[in-house]
Every structure is written in structure tokens, then in C-alpha cells.
Amino acid sequence: MEIPPFPSASCDPDPSMRHRLLLRHVATLAIALLTVVTACGGGSDEGAGDTTSTAAPRPESDVEVIVNEVAVDSAGTATDMAPGVVEAIRSRLDAYVQQAMVAPLLGEEPTELAGLFTPFAATRLDGPDRESLIDAGIGPATADLMSNGAAANLTGLADKDGRIVVVAASLFVDIETQVEDGPVHITRSGEVVLVPEGFDWKIDSFDLAVQREVPGGEPTDAGGEPGGSTEEAS
């Protein structure tokens, strides 16, 4: 929009006329500026709207391991498992589930998984037990991960001084979700043995079985051949 030139005082001897012309000029300038701002703002909102409409929400997970029962077998005086030890074990089991089950289903790499195991047990993550320990190659999920159960019962073994030297955890995890080709249902259960290592607890051995129902029909065994319903690692 073309803005008219500002009137010259020398050609308008009437002060009231100059005042009216000044107001008209300011109003014209304000309308021109408002038109420019509205045009720029409209373009920005349109782009933002396109981004919002095309972005897919990231699936979430409600999977978290809880502890149901705790017991201690002692070689000496009867003792209880301290709350701090119970929470440390629960946290370690939950970290395993998050890395081995949840992360792969969300299309993420389980980069912290090996650190949850003792050095000897960690070597089995890349061997024949990998298919039973990690749910790789199934995700990414297109829907939230829903837990039908994620719990453990703990049994600690205490020495004669009452110190917990090993904990056996009966673990059960049941997860459902969706991938692009259809529904996924994974159930993992068995025993995980943990030992203290420094100020932490690590997984030292395991005896786990996993059953997977994935798009394509029948459950698969560790070798990926149809017909098997259970994969085991011990």
C-alpha cells in the first residue's frame, strides 16, 4: 500500500486543517503496518499447523516392575531384607525390563543393558541366549505399551552374620502393544539371581522363558521358525 506524503505546513495556513491531515496520515500508516504484520503472522501459523498435524505422538509405556513378596533364608540369626536392598533389587529388575523389553519395542537400542549384568553373565547377551533375553527386531510400536503384570517375588540368602549375599527373584512380565502389522503380546517369566557388586546389585544368572505372539500368526521359537511357543535361557 502506498503511503501518501506527509503534508507540508507551508501549504496549509489553517492549523485545524493541518491537524486533520496529520491524523489521517497516521491512521493510513497504522493500517499499512497492520496489514504487513497480519500477512507475516498468517504464514507462520500455517507452517506451525502443518507441523502439528503431521507429527505422530510417541508411544508411551506403563510397564514398571513391583515387588510382591520378600523372604530371607538365613544361615544364622533370622533377619529381614532391608528396604534399601529391596528397592535396589526392584530397580535392577525394572532396569532389565526397560532395556530388554520396553526399549526395543519403542524402536530404541538397549545401550545400558550389559551394565546390569556381572561381566560373566553379560557375555551371554551376544550368544544364543540373546533371543530369549531381548525382544529385538519387533518394534517400533505404533501404540502405547500396556502392562498386564510386571512383578517379582524376592528370596534372599543371608550369611551367619545376617548379610544378604544373594537374591533370587521370580520375575513375571506381560506386555501388549501394536506394531504396524498388528498386535504384539510378550510374556517373560522365570528366575533371575542377583549378587552384590560394590554398592550395587548385578544379574549373575538367569533361567527365563519368553512367549511372543507377533503379527504373522503362530508364536516363534528362538530360531525364528514357526511352531514353537517358548524360548528359554538358563
PDB file of C-alpha atoms in Angstrom:
ATOM      1  CA  MET A   1       0.000   0.000   0.000  1.00  0.00           C
ATOM      2  CA  GLU A   2       1.368   3.388  -0.989  1.00  0.00           C
ATOM      3  CA  ILE A   3       1.589   5.830   1.932  1.00  0.00           C
ATOM      4  CA  PRO A   4       0.775   9.462   0.933  1.00  0.00           C
ATOM      5  CA  PRO A   5       3.465  12.063   1.506  1.00  0.00           C
ATOM      6  CA  PHE A   6       3.329  13.912   4.783  1.00  0.00           C
ATOM      7  CA  PRO A   7       1.616  17.332   4.247  1.00  0.00           C
ATOM      8  CA  SER A   8       3.743  20.449   4.325  1.00  0.00           C
ATOM      9  CA  ALA A   9       2.834  23.137   6.846  1.00  0.00           C
ATOM     10  CA  SER A  10       3.681  25.896   4.325  1.00  0.00           C
ATOM     11  CA  CYS A  11       0.749  24.948   2.032  1.00  0.00           C
ATOM     12  CA  ASP A  12      -1.858  24.818   4.808  1.00  0.00           C
ATOM     13  CA  PRO A  13      -2.184  28.020   6.788  1.00  0.00           C
ATOM     14  CA  ASP A  14      -5.167  26.627   8.760  1.00  0.00           C
ATOM     15  CA  PRO A  15      -3.904  24.807  11.947  1.00  0.00           C
ATOM     16  CA  SER A  16      -7.102  22.769  12.270  1.00  0.00           C
ATOM     17  CA  MET A  17      -6.747  21.545   8.701  1.00  0.00           C
ATOM     18  CA  ARG A  18      -3.149  20.522   9.354  1.00  0.00           C
ATOM     19  CA  HIS A  19      -4.294  18.639  12.434  1.00  0.00           C
ATOM     20  CA  ARG A  20      -6.930  16.683  10.467  1.00  0.00           C
ATOM     21  CA  LEU A  21      -4.427  15.844   7.739  1.00  0.00           C
ATOM     22  CA  LEU A  22      -1.928  14.670  10.344  1.00  0.00           C
ATOM     23  CA  LEU A  23      -4.478  12.329  11.934  1.00  0.00           C
ATOM     24  CA  ARG A  24      -5.458  10.936   8.544  1.00  0.00           C
ATOM     25  CA  HIS A  25      -1.795  10.303   7.676  1.00  0.00           C
ATOM     26  CA  VAL A  26      -1.124   8.483  10.973  1.00  0.00           C
ATOM     27  CA  ALA A  27      -4.241   6.325  10.504  1.00  0.00           C
ATOM     28  CA  THR A  28      -3.155   5.362   6.976  1.00  0.00           C
ATOM     29  CA  LEU A  29       0.321   4.415   8.224  1.00  0.00           C
ATOM     30  CA  ALA A  30      -1.149   2.290  11.039  1.00  0.00           C
ATOM     31  CA  ILE A  31      -3.376   0.357   8.599  1.00  0.00           C
ATOM     32  CA  ALA A  32      -0.418  -0.330   6.308  1.00  0.00           C
ATOM     33  CA  LEU A  33       1.714  -1.668   9.163  1.00  0.00           C
ATOM     34  CA  LEU A  34      -1.142  -3.845  10.479  1.00  0.00           C
ATOM     35  CA  THR A  35      -1.592  -5.383   7.023  1.00  0.00           C
ATOM     36  CA  VAL A  36       2.092  -6.352   6.845  1.00  0.00           C
ATOM     37  CA  VAL A  37       2.131  -7.871  10.364  1.00  0.00           C
ATOM     38  CA  THR A  38      -1.056  -9.885   9.713  1.00  0.00           C
ATOM     39  CA  ALA A  39       0.342 -11.295   6.474  1.00  0.00           C
ATOM     40  CA  CYS A  40       3.573 -12.425   8.163  1.00  0.00           C
ATOM     41  CA  GLY A  41       1.736 -13.903  11.123  1.00  0.00           C
ATOM     42  CA  GLY A  42      -0.617 -15.846   8.879  1.00  0.00           C
ATOM     43  CA  GLY A  43       2.259 -17.510   7.079  1.00  0.00           C
ATOM     44  CA  SER A  44       3.890 -18.542  10.369  1.00  0.00           C
ATOM     45  CA  ASP A  45       0.661 -20.023  11.789  1.00  0.00           C
ATOM     46  CA  GLU A  46       0.073 -22.025   8.616  1.00  0.00           C
ATOM     47  CA  GLY A  47       3.506 -23.617   8.830  1.00  0.00           C
ATOM     48  CA  ALA A  48       3.083 -24.432  12.507  1.00  0.00           C
ATOM     49  CA  GLY A  49      -0.299 -26.007  11.779  1.00  0.00           C
ATOM     50  CA  ASP A  50       1.229 -28.263   9.147  1.00  0.00           C
ATOM     51  CA  THR A  51       3.913 -29.461  11.596  1.00  0.00           C
ATOM     52  CA  THR A  52       1.359 -30.239  14.307  1.00  0.00           C
ATOM     53  CA  SER A  53      -0.907 -32.185  12.008  1.00  0.00           C
ATOM     54  CA  THR A  54       1.831 -34.430  10.602  1.00  0.00           C
ATOM     55  CA  ALA A  55       3.776 -35.238  13.814  1.00  0.00           C
ATOM     56  CA  ALA A  56       2.884 -38.686  15.192  1.00  0.00           C
ATOM     57  CA  PRO A  57       2.754 -38.979  19.005  1.00  0.00           C
ATOM     58  CA  ARG A  58       5.487 -41.121  20.545  1.00  0.00           C
ATOM     59  CA  PRO A  59       4.124 -44.308  22.174  1.00  0.00           C
ATOM     60  CA  GLU A  60       4.388 -44.429  25.951  1.00  0.00           C
ATOM     61  CA  SER A  61       4.765 -47.279  28.439  1.00  0.00           C
ATOM     62  CA  ASP A  62       3.178 -48.013  31.803  1.00  0.00           C
ATOM     63  CA  VAL A  63       5.454 -51.022  32.428  1.00  0.00           C
ATOM     64  CA  GLU A  64       7.151 -50.916  35.838  1.00  0.00           C
ATOM     65  CA  VAL A  65       8.281 -53.845  37.980  1.00  0.00           C
ATOM     66  CA  ILE A  66       6.917 -54.032  41.511  1.00  0.00           C
ATOM     67  CA  VAL A  67       7.857 -56.388  44.356  1.00  0.00           C
ATOM     68  CA  ASN A  68       5.062 -58.516  45.799  1.00  0.00           C
ATOM     69  CA  GLU A  69       6.692 -60.803  48.364  1.00  0.00           C
ATOM     70  CA  VAL A  70      10.029 -60.793  50.208  1.00  0.00           C
ATOM     71  CA  ALA A  71      11.591 -63.622  52.226  1.00  0.00           C
ATOM     72  CA  VAL A  72      15.042 -64.370  53.646  1.00  0.00           C
ATOM     73  CA  ASP A  73      16.716 -67.710  54.325  1.00  0.00           C
ATOM     74  CA  SER A  74      19.477 -67.168  56.871  1.00  0.00           C
ATOM     75  CA  ALA A  75      22.437 -69.359  57.802  1.00  0.00           C
ATOM     76  CA  GLY A  76      22.443 -67.703  61.227  1.00  0.00           C
ATOM     77  CA  THR A  77      20.037 -65.496  63.104  1.00  0.00           C
ATOM     78  CA  ALA A  78      16.747 -64.807  61.340  1.00  0.00           C
ATOM     79  CA  THR A  79      16.787 -61.484  59.540  1.00  0.00           C
ATOM     80  CA  ASP A  80      14.725 -59.354  57.192  1.00  0.00           C
ATOM     81  CA  MET A  81      15.715 -57.819  53.882  1.00  0.00           C
ATOM     82  CA  ALA A  82      16.350 -54.128  54.422  1.00  0.00           C
ATOM     83  CA  PRO A  83      14.058 -51.753  52.466  1.00  0.00           C
ATOM     84  CA  GLY A  84      17.103 -50.311  50.712  1.00  0.00           C
ATOM     85  CA  VAL A  85      18.098 -53.743  49.421  1.00  0.00           C
ATOM     86  CA  VAL A  86      14.541 -54.490  48.290  1.00  0.00           C
ATOM     87  CA  GLU A  87      14.424 -51.231  46.332  1.00  0.00           C
ATOM     88  CA  ALA A  88      17.880 -51.832  44.825  1.00  0.00           C
ATOM     89  CA  ILE A  89      16.787 -55.260  43.574  1.00  0.00           C
ATOM     90  CA  ARG A  90      13.464 -53.927  42.293  1.00  0.00           C
ATOM     91  CA  SER A  91      15.237 -51.106  40.487  1.00  0.00           C
ATOM     92  CA  ARG A  92      17.691 -53.526  38.870  1.00  0.00           C
ATOM     93  CA  LEU A  93      14.914 -55.832  37.660  1.00  0.00           C
ATOM     94  CA  ASP A  94      12.926 -52.892  36.338  1.00  0.00           C
ATOM     95  CA  ALA A  95      16.010 -51.591  34.512  1.00  0.00           C
ATOM     96  CA  TYR A  96      16.389 -55.004  32.854  1.00  0.00           C
ATOM     97  CA  VAL A  97      12.753 -54.959  31.717  1.00  0.00           C
ATOM     98  CA  GLN A  98      13.052 -51.386  30.428  1.00  0.00           C
ATOM     99  CA  GLN A  99      16.208 -52.178  28.458  1.00  0.00           C
ATOM    100  CA  ALA A 100      15.438 -55.707  27.230  1.00  0.00           C
ATOM    101  CA  MET A 101      11.703 -55.367  26.536  1.00  0.00           C
ATOM    102  CA  VAL A 102      10.441 -51.767  26.527  1.00  0.00           C
ATOM    103  CA  ALA A 103      13.307 -50.058  24.687  1.00  0.00           C
ATOM    104  CA  PRO A 104      13.344 -52.454  21.691  1.00  0.00           C
ATOM    105  CA  LEU A 105       9.554 -52.282  21.392  1.00  0.00           C
ATOM    106  CA  LEU A 106       9.839 -48.488  21.228  1.00  0.00           C
ATOM    107  CA  GLY A 107      12.452 -48.814  18.492  1.00  0.00           C
ATOM    108  CA  GLU A 108      15.363 -47.854  20.772  1.00  0.00           C
ATOM    109  CA  GLU A 109      18.730 -49.513  21.320  1.00  0.00           C
ATOM    110  CA  PRO A 110      19.241 -51.142  24.771  1.00  0.00           C
ATOM    111  CA  THR A 111      22.569 -49.362  25.264  1.00  0.00           C
ATOM    112  CA  GLU A 112      22.666 -49.832  29.062  1.00  0.00           C
ATOM    113  CA  LEU A 113      21.694 -53.497  29.167  1.00  0.00           C
ATOM    114  CA  ALA A 114      25.174 -55.010  29.544  1.00  0.00           C
ATOM    115  CA  GLY A 115      25.885 -52.865  32.600  1.00  0.00           C
ATOM    116  CA  LEU A 116      23.074 -54.568  34.508  1.00  0.00           C
ATOM    117  CA  PHE A 117      24.906 -57.933  34.471  1.00  0.00           C
ATOM    118  CA  THR A 118      28.085 -59.251  36.033  1.00  0.00           C
ATOM    119  CA  PRO A 119      30.917 -59.492  33.475  1.00  0.00           C
ATOM    120  CA  PHE A 120      30.478 -63.254  33.049  1.00  0.00           C
ATOM    121  CA  ALA A 121      26.692 -63.086  32.664  1.00  0.00           C
ATOM    122  CA  ALA A 122      26.978 -60.157  30.238  1.00  0.00           C
ATOM    123  CA  THR A 123      28.872 -62.328  27.748  1.00  0.00           C
ATOM    124  CA  ARG A 124      25.670 -64.319  27.178  1.00  0.00           C
ATOM    125  CA  LEU A 125      23.866 -61.270  25.802  1.00  0.00           C
ATOM    126  CA  ASP A 126      25.555 -61.783  22.436  1.00  0.00           C
ATOM    127  CA  GLY A 127      25.273 -65.575  22.372  1.00  0.00           C
ATOM    128  CA  PRO A 128      22.416 -67.988  21.747  1.00  0.00           C
ATOM    129  CA  ASP A 129      20.536 -66.649  24.806  1.00  0.00           C
ATOM    130  CA  ARG A 130      20.058 -63.224  23.197  1.00  0.00           C
ATOM    131  CA  GLU A 131      16.746 -64.160  21.552  1.00  0.00           C
ATOM    132  CA  SER A 132      15.318 -65.145  24.915  1.00  0.00           C
ATOM    133  CA  LEU A 133      16.714 -62.196  26.860  1.00  0.00           C
ATOM    134  CA  ILE A 134      15.963 -59.313  24.472  1.00  0.00           C
ATOM    135  CA  ASP A 135      12.885 -58.526  22.382  1.00  0.00           C
ATOM    136  CA  ALA A 136      14.831 -57.117  19.451  1.00  0.00           C
ATOM    137  CA  GLY A 137      13.501 -56.753  15.931  1.00  0.00           C
ATOM    138  CA  ILE A 138       9.799 -56.497  16.846  1.00  0.00           C
ATOM    139  CA  GLY A 139       9.281 -52.731  17.241  1.00  0.00           C
ATOM    140  CA  PRO A 140       8.807 -49.929  16.758  1.00  0.00           C
ATOM    141  CA  ALA A 141       5.416 -49.880  18.429  1.00  0.00           C
ATOM    142  CA  THR A 142       2.645 -47.751  16.968  1.00  0.00           C
ATOM    143  CA  ALA A 143       0.598 -47.777  20.195  1.00  0.00           C
ATOM    144  CA  ASP A 144       1.305 -47.436  23.903  1.00  0.00           C
ATOM    145  CA  LEU A 145       2.858 -50.388  25.750  1.00  0.00           C
ATOM    146  CA  MET A 146       0.375 -51.782  28.268  1.00  0.00           C
ATOM    147  CA  SER A 147       1.377 -53.945  31.215  1.00  0.00           C
ATOM    148  CA  ASN A 148      -0.798 -56.903  32.195  1.00  0.00           C
ATOM    149  CA  GLY A 149       1.608 -57.586  35.056  1.00  0.00           C
ATOM    150  CA  ALA A 150       5.224 -56.820  35.964  1.00  0.00           C
ATOM    151  CA  ALA A 151       6.148 -58.211  39.339  1.00  0.00           C
ATOM    152  CA  ALA A 152       8.760 -60.139  41.297  1.00  0.00           C
ATOM    153  CA  ASN A 153       8.937 -62.219  44.457  1.00  0.00           C
ATOM    154  CA  LEU A 154      12.309 -61.996  46.212  1.00  0.00           C
ATOM    155  CA  THR A 155      14.105 -64.626  48.283  1.00  0.00           C
ATOM    156  CA  GLY A 156      17.366 -63.546  49.867  1.00  0.00           C
ATOM    157  CA  LEU A 157      20.108 -65.756  51.268  1.00  0.00           C
ATOM    158  CA  ALA A 158      21.867 -64.329  54.340  1.00  0.00           C
ATOM    159  CA  ASP A 159      25.171 -65.463  55.836  1.00  0.00           C
ATOM    160  CA  LYS A 160      25.619 -66.222  59.543  1.00  0.00           C
ATOM    161  CA  ASP A 161      26.121 -62.520  60.234  1.00  0.00           C
ATOM    162  CA  GLY A 162      22.776 -61.634  58.660  1.00  0.00           C
ATOM    163  CA  ARG A 163      24.185 -60.066  55.484  1.00  0.00           C
ATOM    164  CA  ILE A 164      22.239 -60.726  52.258  1.00  0.00           C
ATOM    165  CA  VAL A 165      24.756 -62.321  49.890  1.00  0.00           C
ATOM    166  CA  VAL A 166      22.467 -63.385  47.042  1.00  0.00           C
ATOM    167  CA  VAL A 167      18.872 -62.734  45.988  1.00  0.00           C
ATOM    168  CA  ALA A 168      16.747 -64.954  43.770  1.00  0.00           C
ATOM    169  CA  ALA A 169      13.886 -63.136  42.059  1.00  0.00           C
ATOM    170  CA  SER A 170      10.905 -64.886  40.497  1.00  0.00           C
ATOM    171  CA  LEU A 171      10.077 -62.472  37.673  1.00  0.00           C
ATOM    172  CA  PHE A 172       6.898 -62.221  35.599  1.00  0.00           C
ATOM    173  CA  VAL A 173       6.272 -59.582  32.903  1.00  0.00           C
ATOM    174  CA  ASP A 174       3.348 -59.425  30.451  1.00  0.00           C
ATOM    175  CA  ILE A 175       3.247 -56.655  27.811  1.00  0.00           C
ATOM    176  CA  GLU A 176       0.859 -55.871  24.972  1.00  0.00           C
ATOM    177  CA  THR A 177       1.202 -53.294  22.202  1.00  0.00           C
ATOM    178  CA  GLN A 178       0.716 -52.773  18.480  1.00  0.00           C
ATOM    179  CA  VAL A 179       3.179 -52.562  15.597  1.00  0.00           C
ATOM    180  CA  GLU A 180       2.461 -51.558  12.025  1.00  0.00           C
ATOM    181  CA  ASP A 181       1.409 -55.095  11.021  1.00  0.00           C
ATOM    182  CA  GLY A 182      -0.760 -55.903  14.036  1.00  0.00           C
ATOM    183  CA  PRO A 183      -0.853 -56.737  17.771  1.00  0.00           C
ATOM    184  CA  VAL A 184       2.101 -57.918  19.850  1.00  0.00           C
ATOM    185  CA  HIS A 185       1.887 -59.847  23.134  1.00  0.00           C
ATOM    186  CA  ILE A 186       5.035 -60.827  25.064  1.00  0.00           C
ATOM    187  CA  THR A 187       5.213 -62.764  28.317  1.00  0.00           C
ATOM    188  CA  ARG A 188       8.523 -63.386  30.085  1.00  0.00           C
ATOM    189  CA  SER A 189       8.892 -65.348  33.323  1.00  0.00           C
ATOM    190  CA  GLY A 190      11.422 -67.282  35.350  1.00  0.00           C
ATOM    191  CA  GLU A 191      14.188 -66.727  37.869  1.00  0.00           C
ATOM    192  CA  VAL A 192      16.875 -64.051  37.980  1.00  0.00           C
ATOM    193  CA  VAL A 193      19.727 -64.315  40.501  1.00  0.00           C
ATOM    194  CA  LEU A 194      21.427 -61.134  41.670  1.00  0.00           C
ATOM    195  CA  VAL A 195      24.601 -60.633  43.688  1.00  0.00           C
ATOM    196  CA  PRO A 196      26.123 -57.543  45.319  1.00  0.00           C
ATOM    197  CA  GLU A 197      28.901 -55.882  43.349  1.00  0.00           C
ATOM    198  CA  GLY A 198      30.387 -52.895  45.130  1.00  0.00           C
ATOM    199  CA  PHE A 199      27.490 -50.700  46.202  1.00  0.00           C
ATOM    200  CA  ASP A 200      25.198 -52.104  43.524  1.00  0.00           C
ATOM    201  CA  TRP A 201      23.444 -55.347  42.578  1.00  0.00           C
ATOM    202  CA  LYS A 202      24.058 -57.149  39.306  1.00  0.00           C
ATOM    203  CA  ILE A 203      22.328 -60.002  37.482  1.00  0.00           C
ATOM    204  CA  ASP A 204      24.615 -63.010  37.793  1.00  0.00           C
ATOM    205  CA  SER A 205      22.479 -65.792  36.284  1.00  0.00           C
ATOM    206  CA  PHE A 206      19.004 -66.368  34.913  1.00  0.00           C
ATOM    207  CA  ASP A 207      16.529 -69.040  33.897  1.00  0.00           C
ATOM    208  CA  LEU A 208      13.923 -67.261  31.799  1.00  0.00           C
ATOM    209  CA  ALA A 209      11.260 -68.311  29.322  1.00  0.00           C
ATOM    210  CA  VAL A 210       9.569 -65.978  26.872  1.00  0.00           C
ATOM    211  CA  GLN A 211       6.459 -66.393  24.763  1.00  0.00           C
ATOM    212  CA  ARG A 212       5.851 -63.978  21.899  1.00  0.00           C
ATOM    213  CA  GLU A 213       2.707 -63.521  19.846  1.00  0.00           C
ATOM    214  CA  VAL A 214       3.572 -61.316  16.889  1.00  0.00           C
ATOM    215  CA  PRO A 215       1.918 -60.406  13.569  1.00  0.00           C
ATOM    216  CA  GLY A 216       2.072 -63.312  11.152  1.00  0.00           C
ATOM    217  CA  GLY A 217       0.260 -65.984  13.104  1.00  0.00           C
ATOM    218  CA  GLU A 218       1.972 -68.577  15.264  1.00  0.00           C
ATOM    219  CA  PRO A 219       4.442 -67.901  18.083  1.00  0.00           C
ATOM    220  CA  THR A 220       8.103 -68.272  17.112  1.00  0.00           C
ATOM    221  CA  ASP A 221      10.910 -70.113  18.839  1.00  0.00           C
ATOM    222  CA  ALA A 222      14.475 -68.840  19.387  1.00  0.00           C
ATOM    223  CA  GLY A 223      15.439 -69.747  15.864  1.00  0.00           C
ATOM    224  CA  GLY A 224      12.503 -67.849  14.380  1.00  0.00           C
ATOM    225  CA  GLU A 225      10.824 -70.998  12.997  1.00  0.00           C
ATOM    226  CA  PRO A 226       7.062 -71.355  13.346  1.00  0.00           C
ATOM    227  CA  GLY A 227       5.599 -73.862  15.739  1.00  0.00           C
ATOM    228  CA  GLY A 228       7.466 -73.126  18.963  1.00  0.00           C
ATOM    229  CA  SER A 229       5.773 -71.128  21.706  1.00  0.00           C
ATOM    230  CA  THR A 230       8.543 -70.773  24.265  1.00  0.00           C
ATOM    231  CA  GLU A 231      12.147 -69.588  24.242  1.00  0.00           C
ATOM    232  CA  GLU A 232      14.355 -70.351  27.214  1.00  0.00           C
ATOM    233  CA  ALA A 233      17.645 -69.073  28.586  1.00  0.00           C
ATOM    234  CA  SER A 234      19.305 -70.615  31.595  1.00  0.00           C
TER     235      SER A 234
END
